[in-house]
PDB file of C-alpha atoms in Angstrom:
ATOM      1  CA  ALA X   1      -1.981  16.506  -5.408  1.00 78.00           C
ATOM      2  CA  GLN X   2       1.416  16.419  -4.848  1.00 85.00           C
ATOM      3  CA  SER X   3       4.880  15.855  -6.946  1.00 91.00           C
ATOM      4  CA  VAL X   4       8.008  15.355  -7.367  1.00 95.00           C
ATOM      5  CA  THR X   5      10.712  16.060  -9.469  1.00 96.00           C
ATOM      6  CA  GLN X   6      14.309  14.598  -9.542  1.00 96.00           C
ATOM      7  CA  LEU X   7      16.610  16.404 -12.336  1.00 93.00           C
ATOM      8  CA  GLY X   8      19.136  13.948 -13.532  1.00 92.00           C
ATOM      9  CA  SER X   9      18.746   9.962 -12.817  1.00 94.00           C
ATOM     10  CA  HIS X  10      22.534   9.945 -11.935  1.00 96.00           C
ATOM     11  CA  VAL X  11      25.168  12.149 -10.760  1.00 97.00           C
ATOM     12  CA  SER X  12      28.719  11.598 -10.966  1.00 97.00           C
ATOM     13  CA  VAL X  13      30.934  13.314  -8.522  1.00 97.00           C
ATOM     14  CA  SER X  14      34.717  13.576  -7.510  1.00 97.00           C
ATOM     15  CA  GLU X  15      35.579  12.090  -4.063  1.00 97.00           C
ATOM     16  CA  GLY X  16      35.778  15.539  -1.985  1.00 97.00           C
ATOM     17  CA  ALA X  17      33.740  17.202  -4.441  1.00 97.00           C
ATOM     18  CA  LEU X  18      30.606  18.756  -3.918  1.00 97.00           C
ATOM     19  CA  VAL X  19      27.578  17.072  -4.374  1.00 98.00           C
ATOM     20  CA  LEU X  20      24.361  18.618  -5.511  1.00 98.00           C
ATOM     21  CA  LEU X  21      21.031  16.601  -6.110  1.00 98.00           C
ATOM     22  CA  ARG X  22      18.020  18.782  -7.147  1.00 97.00           C
ATOM     23  CA  CYS X  23      14.162  18.069  -5.920  1.00 97.00           C
ATOM     24  CA  ASN X  24      11.470  20.507  -7.202  1.00 96.00           C
ATOM     25  CA  TYR X  25       8.125  19.497  -5.605  1.00 95.00           C
ATOM     26  CA  SER X  26       4.152  20.394  -6.153  1.00 91.00           C
ATOM     27  CA  SER X  27       2.143  21.274  -3.620  1.00 85.00           C
ATOM     28  CA  SER X  28      -1.065  22.801  -3.334  1.00 80.00           C
ATOM     29  CA  VAL X  29      -0.718  23.017   0.697  1.00 81.00           C
ATOM     30  CA  PRO X  30       2.267  23.875   2.828  1.00 81.00           C
ATOM     31  CA  PRO X  31       4.938  20.586   2.332  1.00 87.00           C
ATOM     32  CA  TYR X  32       6.539  18.346   4.493  1.00 90.00           C
ATOM     33  CA  LEU X  33      10.125  17.502   2.414  1.00 93.00           C
ATOM     34  CA  PHE X  34      12.095  14.220   3.216  1.00 95.00           C
ATOM     35  CA  TRP X  35      15.068  13.044   1.477  1.00 97.00           C
ATOM     36  CA  TYR X  36      15.676   9.371   1.742  1.00 96.00           C
ATOM     37  CA  VAL X  37      19.124   7.191   0.796  1.00 96.00           C
ATOM     38  CA  GLN X  38      18.655   3.368  -0.364  1.00 94.00           C
ATOM     39  CA  TYR X  39      22.037   1.344  -0.341  1.00 92.00           C
ATOM     40  CA  PRO X  40      22.134  -1.718  -2.743  1.00 87.00           C
ATOM     41  CA  ASN X  41      19.638  -4.314  -1.719  1.00 81.00           C
ATOM     42  CA  GLN X  42      18.638  -2.144   1.244  1.00 85.00           C
ATOM     43  CA  GLY X  43      15.798   0.019   2.477  1.00 89.00           C
ATOM     44  CA  LEU X  44      15.325   3.005   2.558  1.00 93.00           C
ATOM     45  CA  GLN X  45      16.929   5.255   5.299  1.00 93.00           C
ATOM     46  CA  LEU X  46      15.850   8.505   6.112  1.00 93.00           C
ATOM     47  CA  LEU X  47      18.833  11.441   5.841  1.00 95.00           C
ATOM     48  CA  LEU X  48      16.406  14.746   6.898  1.00 94.00           C
ATOM     49  CA  LYS X  49      13.167  16.499   6.806  1.00 92.00           C
ATOM     50  CA  TYR X  50      11.412  19.326   6.757  1.00 92.00           C
ATOM     51  CA  THR X  51       8.321  20.223   8.222  1.00 86.00           C
ATOM     52  CA  THR X  52       8.193  23.696   9.662  1.00 82.00           C
ATOM     53  CA  GLY X  53      10.716  26.204  10.827  1.00 84.00           C
ATOM     54  CA  ALA X  54      14.526  26.419   9.795  1.00 86.00           C
ATOM     55  CA  THR X  55      14.634  26.417   6.660  1.00 89.00           C
ATOM     56  CA  LEU X  56      18.072  24.786   6.474  1.00 95.00           C
ATOM     57  CA  VAL X  57      17.878  21.330   7.792  1.00 95.00           C
ATOM     58  CA  LYS X  58      20.781  19.341   8.668  1.00 96.00           C
ATOM     59  CA  GLY X  59      20.696  15.371   8.192  1.00 95.00           C
ATOM     60  CA  ILE X  60      23.200  12.630   8.815  1.00 94.00           C
ATOM     61  CA  ASN X  61      25.951  11.551   7.277  1.00 93.00           C
ATOM     62  CA  GLY X  62      27.026  15.637   6.160  1.00 96.00           C
ATOM     63  CA  PHE X  63      23.966  16.360   4.416  1.00 97.00           C
ATOM     64  CA  GLU X  64      21.849  19.120   4.572  1.00 97.00           C
ATOM     65  CA  ALA X  65      18.942  20.665   2.447  1.00 97.00           C
ATOM     66  CA  GLU X  66      17.087  24.147   1.844  1.00 95.00           C
ATOM     67  CA  PHE X  67      13.817  24.129   1.547  1.00 94.00           C
ATOM     68  CA  LYS X  68      13.208  27.404  -1.078  1.00 94.00           C
ATOM     69  CA  LYS X  69       9.090  28.063  -0.988  1.00 92.00           C
ATOM     70  CA  SER X  70       9.733  30.439  -3.961  1.00 92.00           C
ATOM     71  CA  GLU X  71      11.301  27.861  -5.829  1.00 93.00           C
ATOM     72  CA  THR X  72       9.436  24.861  -5.017  1.00 94.00           C
ATOM     73  CA  SER X  73      12.737  23.416  -4.785  1.00 95.00           C
ATOM     74  CA  PHE X  74      14.539  21.160  -1.821  1.00 97.00           C
ATOM     75  CA  HIS X  75      18.347  20.438  -3.449  1.00 97.00           C
ATOM     76  CA  LEU X  76      20.252  17.772  -1.159  1.00 98.00           C
ATOM     77  CA  THR X  77      23.849  18.829  -0.470  1.00 98.00           C
ATOM     78  CA  LYS X  78      27.226  17.645   1.120  1.00 98.00           C
ATOM     79  CA  PRO X  79      30.672  19.611   0.624  1.00 97.00           C
ATOM     80  CA  SER X  80      32.898  16.753   0.495  1.00 97.00           C
ATOM     81  CA  ALA X  81      32.022  13.526  -1.458  1.00 97.00           C
ATOM     82  CA  HIS X  82      33.142  10.212   0.108  1.00 96.00           C
ATOM     83  CA  MET X  83      33.160   6.844  -2.044  1.00 96.00           C
ATOM     84  CA  SER X  84      30.232   5.466   0.830  1.00 95.00           C
ATOM     85  CA  ASP X  85      27.710   8.241  -0.207  1.00 96.00           C
ATOM     86  CA  ALA X  86      27.234   5.684  -3.437  1.00 96.00           C
ATOM     87  CA  ALA X  87      23.838   4.731  -3.121  1.00 97.00           C
ATOM     88  CA  GLU X  88      20.250   6.208  -4.795  1.00 96.00           C
ATOM     89  CA  TYR X  89      18.527   9.273  -3.402  1.00 98.00           C
ATOM     90  CA  PHE X  90      15.186   9.694  -3.297  1.00 97.00           C
ATOM     91  CA  CYS X  91      13.351  13.025  -2.718  1.00 97.00           C
ATOM     92  CA  ALA X  92       9.001  12.917  -1.143  1.00 95.00           C
ATOM     93  CA  VAL X  93       6.781  14.758  -0.062  1.00 93.00           C
ATOM     94  CA  SER X  94       3.609  14.439   1.838  1.00 88.00           C
ATOM     95  CA  ALA X  95       1.370  16.893   3.545  1.00 78.00           C
ATOM     96  CA  PRO X  96      -1.128  17.571   6.375  1.00 74.00           C
ATOM     97  CA  GLY X  97      -3.869  15.420   5.791  1.00 73.00           C
ATOM     98  CA  ARG X  98      -1.801  13.436   3.677  1.00 73.00           C
ATOM     99  CA  ARG X  99       0.729  10.777   5.152  1.00 79.00           C
ATOM    100  CA  ALA X 100       1.734   8.821   2.129  1.00 88.00           C
ATOM    101  CA  LEU X 101       4.417   9.675   0.242  1.00 92.00           C
ATOM    102  CA  THR X 102       5.417  10.842  -2.876  1.00 93.00           C
ATOM    103  CA  PHE X 103       8.600  10.189  -3.923  1.00 95.00           C
ATOM    104  CA  GLY X 104      10.396  11.578  -7.075  1.00 95.00           C
ATOM    105  CA  SER X 105      12.214   9.011  -9.627  1.00 95.00           C
ATOM    106  CA  GLY X 106      15.502   8.627  -7.744  1.00 96.00           C
ATOM    107  CA  THR X 107      18.961   9.727  -8.533  1.00 97.00           C
ATOM    108  CA  ARG X 108      22.023   7.507  -8.287  1.00 97.00           C
ATOM    109  CA  LEU X 109      24.823   8.894  -7.212  1.00 97.00           C
ATOM    110  CA  GLN X 110      28.354   7.640  -8.314  1.00 97.00           C
ATOM    111  CA  VAL X 111      31.133   8.301  -6.265  1.00 97.00           C
ATOM    112  CA  GLN X 112      34.482   8.531  -8.529  1.00 96.00           C
ATOM    113  CA  PRO X 113      38.343   7.709  -6.873  1.00 94.00           C
TER     114      PRO X 113
ATOM    115  CA  ASP P   1      18.468  -0.874  10.918  1.00 81.00           C
ATOM    116  CA  SER P   2      14.901   0.313  11.712  1.00 85.00           C
ATOM    117  CA  GLY P   3      13.622  -2.129  13.514  1.00 91.00           C
ATOM    118  CA  VAL P   4      10.534  -2.529  10.834  1.00 96.00           C
ATOM    119  CA  THR P   5      10.575  -6.347   9.889  1.00 96.00           C
ATOM    120  CA  GLN P   6      10.267  -7.845   6.593  1.00 97.00           C
ATOM    121  CA  THR P   7       9.132 -11.528   5.622  1.00 97.00           C
ATOM    122  CA  PRO P   8      10.135 -12.978   3.356  1.00 97.00           C
ATOM    123  CA  LYS P   9      13.783 -11.314   1.907  1.00 95.00           C
ATOM    124  CA  HIS P  10      12.643 -12.846  -1.556  1.00 96.00           C
ATOM    125  CA  LEU P  11       9.794 -14.363  -3.444  1.00 97.00           C
ATOM    126  CA  ILE P  12       9.708 -15.932  -6.510  1.00 97.00           C
ATOM    127  CA  THR P  13       6.281 -17.398  -7.710  1.00 97.00           C
ATOM    128  CA  ALA P  14       4.376 -17.581 -10.956  1.00 97.00           C
ATOM    129  CA  THR P  15       1.983 -15.935 -12.619  1.00 97.00           C
ATOM    130  CA  GLY P  16      -1.686 -16.594 -11.857  1.00 97.00           C
ATOM    131  CA  GLN P  17      -0.417 -17.788  -7.714  1.00 97.00           C
ATOM    132  CA  ARG P  18      -1.121 -16.234  -5.060  1.00 98.00           C
ATOM    133  CA  VAL P  19       1.690 -15.224  -2.184  1.00 98.00           C
ATOM    134  CA  THR P  20       1.226 -12.838   1.342  1.00 98.00           C
ATOM    135  CA  LEU P  21       3.950 -10.874   2.497  1.00 98.00           C
ATOM    136  CA  ARG P  22       4.243  -9.692   5.701  1.00 98.00           C
ATOM    137  CA  CYS P  23       5.501  -6.723   8.040  1.00 98.00           C
ATOM    138  CA  SER P  24       6.198  -6.434  11.474  1.00 98.00           C
ATOM    139  CA  PRO P  25       6.445  -2.247  12.610  1.00 96.00           C
ATOM    140  CA  ARG P  26       8.255  -1.065  14.900  1.00 95.00           C
ATOM    141  CA  SER P  27       7.485  -1.444  18.718  1.00 93.00           C
ATOM    142  CA  GLY P  28       4.893   0.900  19.241  1.00 89.00           C
ATOM    143  CA  ASP P  29       3.997   1.955  15.945  1.00 92.00           C
ATOM    144  CA  LEU P  30       0.377   2.048  14.973  1.00 91.00           C
ATOM    145  CA  SER P  31       0.682   3.125  11.576  1.00 92.00           C
ATOM    146  CA  VAL P  32       1.726   0.761   8.544  1.00 95.00           C
ATOM    147  CA  TYR P  33       2.140   1.622   5.253  1.00 95.00           C
ATOM    148  CA  TRP P  34       3.268  -0.710   1.825  1.00 97.00           C
ATOM    149  CA  TYR P  35       4.766   0.907  -1.351  1.00 97.00           C
ATOM    150  CA  GLN P  36       5.748  -0.965  -4.246  1.00 97.00           C
ATOM    151  CA  GLN P  37       9.410   0.134  -5.977  1.00 94.00           C
ATOM    152  CA  SER P  38       9.267  -1.089  -9.485  1.00 93.00           C
ATOM    153  CA  LEU P  39      11.448   0.366 -12.475  1.00 88.00           C
ATOM    154  CA  ASP P  40       8.850   1.094 -14.827  1.00 88.00           C
ATOM    155  CA  GLN P  41       6.672   3.133 -12.018  1.00 88.00           C
ATOM    156  CA  GLY P  42       9.400   3.585  -9.950  1.00 91.00           C
ATOM    157  CA  LEU P  43       8.098   3.995  -5.697  1.00 93.00           C
ATOM    158  CA  GLN P  44       4.523   4.015  -5.017  1.00 94.00           C
ATOM    159  CA  PHE P  45       2.129   4.219  -2.267  1.00 95.00           C
ATOM    160  CA  LEU P  46       0.088   1.187  -2.298  1.00 96.00           C
ATOM    161  CA  ILE P  47      -2.088   1.213   0.957  1.00 96.00           C
ATOM    162  CA  HIS P  48      -2.181   3.010   4.746  1.00 94.00           C
ATOM    163  CA  TYR P  49      -3.574   1.077   7.525  1.00 94.00           C
ATOM    164  CA  TYR P  50      -3.716   3.035  11.027  1.00 91.00           C
ATOM    165  CA  ASN P  51      -4.203   0.532  13.860  1.00 91.00           C
ATOM    166  CA  GLY P  52      -5.907  -1.832  12.379  1.00 93.00           C
ATOM    167  CA  GLU P  53      -8.218   0.144  10.103  1.00 93.00           C
ATOM    168  CA  GLU P  54      -7.606   0.838   6.182  1.00 94.00           C
ATOM    169  CA  ARG P  55      -7.018   5.335   6.413  1.00 91.00           C
ATOM    170  CA  ALA P  56      -5.866   5.598   2.832  1.00 91.00           C
ATOM    171  CA  LYS P  57      -5.415   3.943  -0.819  1.00 93.00           C
ATOM    172  CA  GLY P  58      -2.764   4.859  -3.608  1.00 92.00           C
ATOM    173  CA  ASN P  59      -2.471   3.033  -6.710  1.00 86.00           C
ATOM    174  CA  ILE P  60      -3.271  -0.010  -5.787  1.00 93.00           C
ATOM    175  CA  LEU P  61      -4.864  -2.610  -7.925  1.00 94.00           C
ATOM    176  CA  GLU P  62      -7.816  -4.560  -7.324  1.00 96.00           C
ATOM    177  CA  ARG P  63      -6.085  -8.033  -6.814  1.00 97.00           C
ATOM    178  CA  PHE P  64      -3.989  -6.900  -4.242  1.00 97.00           C
ATOM    179  CA  SER P  65      -5.587  -6.744  -0.364  1.00 97.00           C
ATOM    180  CA  ALA P  66      -4.134  -5.630   2.258  1.00 97.00           C
ATOM    181  CA  GLN P  67      -4.957  -5.686   6.527  1.00 97.00           C
ATOM    182  CA  GLN P  68      -3.663  -4.936   9.726  1.00 97.00           C
ATOM    183  CA  PHE P  69      -4.035  -7.485  12.726  1.00 97.00           C
ATOM    184  CA  PRO P  70      -4.414  -6.398  16.790  1.00 96.00           C
ATOM    185  CA  ASP P  71      -0.836  -6.660  17.312  1.00 95.00           C
ATOM    186  CA  LEU P  72       0.045  -4.546  14.713  1.00 95.00           C
ATOM    187  CA  HIS P  73       1.712  -6.461  12.180  1.00 97.00           C
ATOM    188  CA  SER P  74       0.360  -6.271   8.431  1.00 98.00           C
ATOM    189  CA  GLU P  75      -0.575  -8.565   5.772  1.00 98.00           C
ATOM    190  CA  LEU P  76      -0.015  -7.323   1.995  1.00 98.00           C
ATOM    191  CA  ASN P  77      -1.893 -10.286  -0.510  1.00 98.00           C
ATOM    192  CA  LEU P  78      -1.457 -10.110  -3.847  1.00 98.00           C
ATOM    193  CA  SER P  79      -3.625 -12.967  -6.246  1.00 97.00           C
ATOM    194  CA  SER P  80      -4.027 -13.420 -10.025  1.00 97.00           C
ATOM    195  CA  LEU P  81      -0.385 -12.417 -10.469  1.00 97.00           C
ATOM    196  CA  GLU P  82       1.344 -10.390 -12.999  1.00 97.00           C
ATOM    197  CA  LEU P  83       4.943 -10.939 -14.858  1.00 96.00           C
ATOM    198  CA  GLY P  84       4.313  -7.034 -14.013  1.00 95.00           C
ATOM    199  CA  ASP P  85       3.809  -7.414 -10.586  1.00 96.00           C
ATOM    200  CA  SER P  86       7.824  -8.086 -10.104  1.00 97.00           C
ATOM    201  CA  ALA P  87       8.883  -5.494  -7.812  1.00 96.00           C
ATOM    202  CA  LEU P  88       9.696  -4.796  -4.757  1.00 96.00           C
ATOM    203  CA  TYR P  89       7.635  -4.687  -1.628  1.00 97.00           C
ATOM    204  CA  PHE P  90       8.383  -2.078   1.507  1.00 96.00           C
ATOM    205  CA  CYS P  91       6.548  -1.486   4.435  1.00 97.00           C
ATOM    206  CA  ALA P  92       7.381   1.808   6.730  1.00 96.00           C
ATOM    207  CA  SER P  93       5.822   2.471   9.930  1.00 95.00           C
ATOM    208  CA  SER P  94       4.898   5.195  11.428  1.00 90.00           C
ATOM    209  CA  VAL P  95       4.950   7.511  14.676  1.00 76.00           C
ATOM    210  CA  VAL P  96       3.467  10.933  14.425  1.00 64.00           C
ATOM    211  CA  VAL P  97       5.815  13.604  16.466  1.00 55.00           C
ATOM    212  CA  THR P  98       3.412  16.720  16.489  1.00 55.00           C
ATOM    213  CA  GLY P  99       0.113  16.981  14.967  1.00 57.00           C
ATOM    214  CA  ASP P 100       0.260  15.420  12.002  1.00 55.00           C
ATOM    215  CA  TYR P 101       3.394  14.620  10.865  1.00 69.00           C
ATOM    216  CA  GLU P 102       5.253  11.237  11.159  1.00 75.00           C
ATOM    217  CA  THR P 103       8.484  10.157   9.635  1.00 84.00           C
ATOM    218  CA  GLN P 104       8.514   6.631   8.035  1.00 90.00           C
ATOM    219  CA  TYR P 105      10.780   3.825   8.839  1.00 92.00           C
ATOM    220  CA  PHE P 106      11.468   1.783   5.971  1.00 94.00           C
ATOM    221  CA  GLY P 107      11.209  -2.166   6.162  1.00 95.00           C
ATOM    222  CA  PRO P 108      14.180  -4.023   4.163  1.00 94.00           C
ATOM    223  CA  GLY P 109      11.389  -4.975   1.244  1.00 95.00           C
ATOM    224  CA  THR P 110      10.557  -8.313  -0.231  1.00 97.00           C
ATOM    225  CA  ARG P 111      11.964  -8.927  -3.779  1.00 96.00           C
ATOM    226  CA  LEU P 112       8.767 -10.335  -5.731  1.00 97.00           C
ATOM    227  CA  LEU P 113       9.509 -11.892  -9.196  1.00 97.00           C
ATOM    228  CA  VAL P 114       7.038 -13.447 -11.285  1.00 97.00           C
ATOM    229  CA  LEU P 115       8.060 -16.312 -13.890  1.00 96.00           C
TER     230      LEU P 115
END
């Protein structure tokens, strides 16, 4: 079975500050890991993904995430927050042989001017 | 725009009724997934179809069913609706990149309100 835990349902940062959204996963097999973003009244957009290979993954809009197997984590970061980053962010996991995504509960990011 | 289309965007209906949600995948994608997003349960996988065949079921109620047609569009049928079925229903389609790994692209969703 797979599961995802996102620590912090709400995160607030100032514009220009570091963004750090936390994700820990549980998987009995090597996982595939994803971050999706959901803007208000819109669908989910893929930010980045980790499958195999390099553990530091770069995505769109300046976001990146690092897969740390020893910590079972896949935290999302961005060096400098923009107002346009305000949205809800979902971490998700899948695995070989299991195609459906298991999502975390989401983290709502607020960016203060 | 992900290339996945869903209709209708909004649906308001009454308890006990039946509705059909429609999804058209991206051109060339053979897999369609349905997810439900609700305040209580978060984002949950419902069902997966590949090239017309059911491949996996998640937390889908017996009152719900789905199918994928020869032109690859999919429909999610929800019957005997209850208040708790009010949610945002997403469809996603995917393409196999290498091996078993897929990237899922999500549609804009159908917001269902059961009164």
